[in-house]
């Protein structure tokens, strides 16, 4: 999805075997990469490879601290559709990467406004039992992120530009350390916003968004 100088890349593969990052999000503004994954694992040890390829190492949703499309869920299906609505770019996705293990269906909807100043998202978990979930946003090392006093929002500083992160739904927002590996294998410290909770309804909805001030 793209408009103005904002580019969104969303992993919308139709099936996953070795890839454990369904619906993973990457955001760039101009030449600056704002958020995405923790980086590539080429040239790294097997331990690093497992960590960097995990669902938790991507800006995506994970359930029960486990990888999507693992074990008996390997090769399950994923679908998406993309369209425009009132000038905004929108993509709707669904995957079954946790279905056989946890009877959970995961959906993600992302919309980019025509001005590029609003990135609105929603993660939906359909399950008939209580499950721990986490929605992560891994920021690039040079991005400054700070939580509000009530932990209900965050301020994101990109050079001279300021964005707000806000959410609604049954989840708790926290700011945690992250790591970033560049294409040369160099390691740098970063930050991640994490929305964590437990499914309480058959259909759990978490709305989130980035808004430019």
CSV table of N, CA and C in Angstrom, one decimal, residues 11 19-26 33 35-41 47-63 65-68 98 108 134-140 177-181 191-194:
chain,number,residue,atom,x,y,z
A,11,UNK,N,2.9,-8.8,4.5
A,11,UNK,CA,3.1,-10.2,4.1
A,11,UNK,C,1.8,-10.9,3.8
A,19,UNK,N,8.1,-19.9,6.5
A,19,UNK,CA,7.8,-18.5,6.8
A,19,UNK,C,6.8,-18.5,8.0
A,20,UNK,N,7.1,-17.9,9.1
A,20,UNK,CA,6.3,-17.9,10.3
A,20,UNK,C,5.7,-16.5,10.6
A,21,UNK,N,5.7,-15.6,9.6
A,21,UNK,CA,5.3,-14.2,9.8
A,21,UNK,C,4.1,-13.7,9.0
A,22,UNK,N,3.0,-14.4,9.1
A,22,UNK,CA,1.8,-14.0,8.3
A,22,UNK,C,1.3,-12.6,8.7
A,23,UNK,N,1.0,-11.8,7.7
A,23,UNK,CA,0.4,-10.5,7.9
A,23,UNK,C,1.4,-9.5,8.5
A,24,UNK,N,2.7,-9.9,8.5
A,24,UNK,CA,3.7,-9.0,9.1
A,24,UNK,C,3.7,-7.6,8.3
A,25,UNK,N,4.0,-6.6,9.1
A,25,UNK,CA,3.8,-5.2,8.6
A,25,UNK,C,5.2,-4.5,8.6
A,26,UNK,N,5.5,-3.8,7.5
A,26,UNK,CA,6.6,-2.9,7.4
A,26,UNK,C,6.2,-1.5,6.9
A,33,UNK,N,13.0,3.7,7.0
A,33,UNK,CA,12.2,2.5,7.4
A,33,UNK,C,11.8,2.7,8.9
A,35,UNK,N,9.3,0.8,10.9
A,35,UNK,CA,9.1,-0.4,11.6
A,35,UNK,C,9.1,-1.6,10.7
A,36,UNK,N,9.3,-2.8,11.2
A,36,UNK,CA,9.2,-4.0,10.4
A,36,UNK,C,9.6,-5.2,11.2
A,37,UNK,N,10.5,-6.0,10.7
A,37,UNK,CA,11.0,-7.2,11.5
A,37,UNK,C,12.3,-6.8,12.2
A,38,UNK,N,12.8,-7.8,12.9
A,38,UNK,CA,14.1,-7.6,13.6
A,38,UNK,C,15.3,-7.8,12.6
A,39,UNK,N,15.0,-8.2,11.4
A,39,UNK,CA,16.1,-8.3,10.4
A,39,UNK,C,16.4,-9.6,9.8
A,40,UNK,N,17.2,-9.7,8.8
A,40,UNK,CA,17.6,-11.0,8.2
A,40,UNK,C,18.5,-11.9,9.0
A,41,UNK,N,18.5,-13.2,8.8
A,41,UNK,CA,19.3,-14.1,9.5
A,41,UNK,C,20.4,-14.7,8.7
A,47,UNK,N,20.7,-20.6,16.2
A,47,UNK,CA,19.9,-20.0,17.2
A,47,UNK,C,19.4,-18.7,16.8
A,48,UNK,N,20.2,-17.8,16.2
A,48,UNK,CA,19.8,-16.6,15.6
A,48,UNK,C,18.8,-16.8,14.5
A,49,UNK,N,19.0,-17.8,13.7
A,49,UNK,CA,18.0,-18.0,12.6
A,49,UNK,C,16.6,-18.3,13.1
A,50,UNK,N,16.6,-19.2,14.2
A,50,UNK,CA,15.3,-19.5,14.8
A,50,UNK,C,14.6,-18.3,15.4
A,51,UNK,N,15.4,-17.5,16.0
A,51,UNK,CA,14.9,-16.3,16.7
A,51,UNK,C,14.4,-15.2,15.7
A,52,UNK,N,15.2,-15.0,14.7
A,52,UNK,CA,14.8,-13.9,13.7
A,52,UNK,C,13.7,-14.3,12.7
A,53,UNK,N,13.5,-15.6,12.6
A,53,UNK,CA,12.4,-16.1,11.7
A,53,UNK,C,11.1,-16.3,12.5
A,54,UNK,N,11.1,-16.1,13.8
A,54,UNK,CA,9.9,-16.4,14.6
A,54,UNK,C,8.9,-15.3,14.4
A,55,UNK,N,7.6,-15.7,14.7
A,55,UNK,CA,6.5,-14.7,14.6
A,55,UNK,C,6.8,-13.5,15.5
A,56,UNK,N,7.4,-13.7,16.7
A,56,UNK,CA,7.6,-12.6,17.6
A,56,UNK,C,8.7,-11.6,17.1
A,57,UNK,N,9.5,-12.0,16.1
A,57,UNK,CA,10.5,-11.1,15.6
A,57,UNK,C,10.0,-10.2,14.5
A,58,UNK,N,8.7,-10.3,14.2
A,58,UNK,CA,8.0,-9.5,13.2
A,58,UNK,C,6.9,-8.6,13.8
A,59,UNK,N,6.6,-7.6,13.0
A,59,UNK,CA,5.5,-6.7,13.4
A,59,UNK,C,4.2,-7.4,13.0
A,60,UNK,N,3.8,-8.3,13.9
A,60,UNK,CA,2.6,-9.1,13.6
A,60,UNK,C,2.0,-9.7,14.9
A,61,UNK,N,1.0,-10.5,14.8
A,61,UNK,CA,0.3,-11.1,15.9
A,61,UNK,C,0.8,-12.5,16.1
A,62,UNK,N,1.0,-12.9,17.4
A,62,UNK,CA,1.3,-14.2,17.8
A,62,UNK,C,0.4,-14.7,18.9
A,63,UNK,N,0.2,-16.0,18.9
A,63,UNK,CA,-0.7,-16.6,19.9
A,63,UNK,C,0.1,-17.6,20.8
A,65,UNK,N,2.6,-17.3,22.6
A,65,UNK,CA,4.1,-17.2,22.4
A,65,UNK,C,4.6,-18.3,21.5
A,66,UNK,N,3.9,-18.6,20.5
A,66,UNK,CA,4.3,-19.7,19.5
A,66,UNK,C,4.3,-19.2,18.1
A,67,UNK,N,5.0,-19.9,17.2
A,67,UNK,CA,5.0,-19.5,15.8
A,67,UNK,C,3.8,-19.9,15.1
A,68,UNK,N,3.3,-19.0,14.2
A,68,UNK,CA,2.2,-19.4,13.3
A,68,UNK,C,2.8,-20.4,12.3
A,98,UNK,N,-2.9,-21.0,13.2
A,98,UNK,CA,-3.0,-21.4,14.6
A,98,UNK,C,-4.2,-22.3,14.7
A,108,UNK,N,-6.5,-9.7,9.9
A,108,UNK,CA,-5.8,-8.4,10.0
A,108,UNK,C,-6.4,-7.5,8.9
A,134,UNK,N,-0.2,-11.6,21.5
A,134,UNK,CA,0.7,-10.4,21.5
A,134,UNK,C,0.7,-9.8,20.1
A,135,UNK,N,0.6,-8.5,20.0
A,135,UNK,CA,0.7,-7.8,18.7
A,135,UNK,C,1.9,-6.9,18.8
A,136,UNK,N,2.9,-7.1,18.0
A,136,UNK,CA,4.2,-6.4,18.2
A,136,UNK,C,4.5,-5.5,17.0
A,137,UNK,N,5.1,-4.3,17.3
A,137,UNK,CA,5.6,-3.4,16.3
A,137,UNK,C,7.0,-3.1,16.6
A,138,UNK,N,7.9,-3.6,15.8
A,138,UNK,CA,9.4,-3.5,16.0
A,138,UNK,C,9.9,-2.2,15.2
A,139,UNK,N,10.4,-1.3,16.0
A,139,UNK,CA,10.9,0.0,15.3
A,139,UNK,C,12.3,-0.1,15.0
A,140,UNK,N,12.7,0.7,14.0
A,140,UNK,CA,14.1,0.8,13.6
A,140,UNK,C,14.9,1.5,14.7
A,177,UNK,N,12.4,-3.6,24.9
A,177,UNK,CA,13.6,-3.6,24.1
A,177,UNK,C,13.4,-4.5,22.9
A,178,UNK,N,14.0,-4.2,21.8
A,178,UNK,CA,14.0,-5.0,20.6
A,178,UNK,C,15.4,-5.0,20.0
A,179,UNK,N,15.6,-5.7,18.9
A,179,UNK,CA,17.0,-5.7,18.3
A,179,UNK,C,16.8,-5.6,16.8
A,180,UNK,N,17.7,-5.0,16.1
A,180,UNK,CA,17.7,-4.9,14.7
A,180,UNK,C,19.0,-5.4,14.1
A,181,UNK,N,18.9,-6.2,13.1
A,181,UNK,CA,20.0,-6.8,12.4
A,181,UNK,C,20.0,-6.2,10.9
A,191,UNK,N,13.5,-0.6,19.9
A,191,UNK,CA,12.3,-0.7,20.8
A,191,UNK,C,11.1,-1.3,20.0
A,192,UNK,N,10.2,-1.9,20.8
A,192,UNK,CA,9.0,-2.4,20.2
A,192,UNK,C,7.8,-2.1,21.1
A,193,UNK,N,6.7,-1.7,20.5
A,193,UNK,CA,5.5,-1.6,21.2
A,193,UNK,C,4.8,-3.0,21.1
A,194,UNK,N,4.2,-3.4,22.3
A,194,UNK,CA,3.6,-4.7,22.4
A,194,UNK,C,2.2,-4.5,23.0
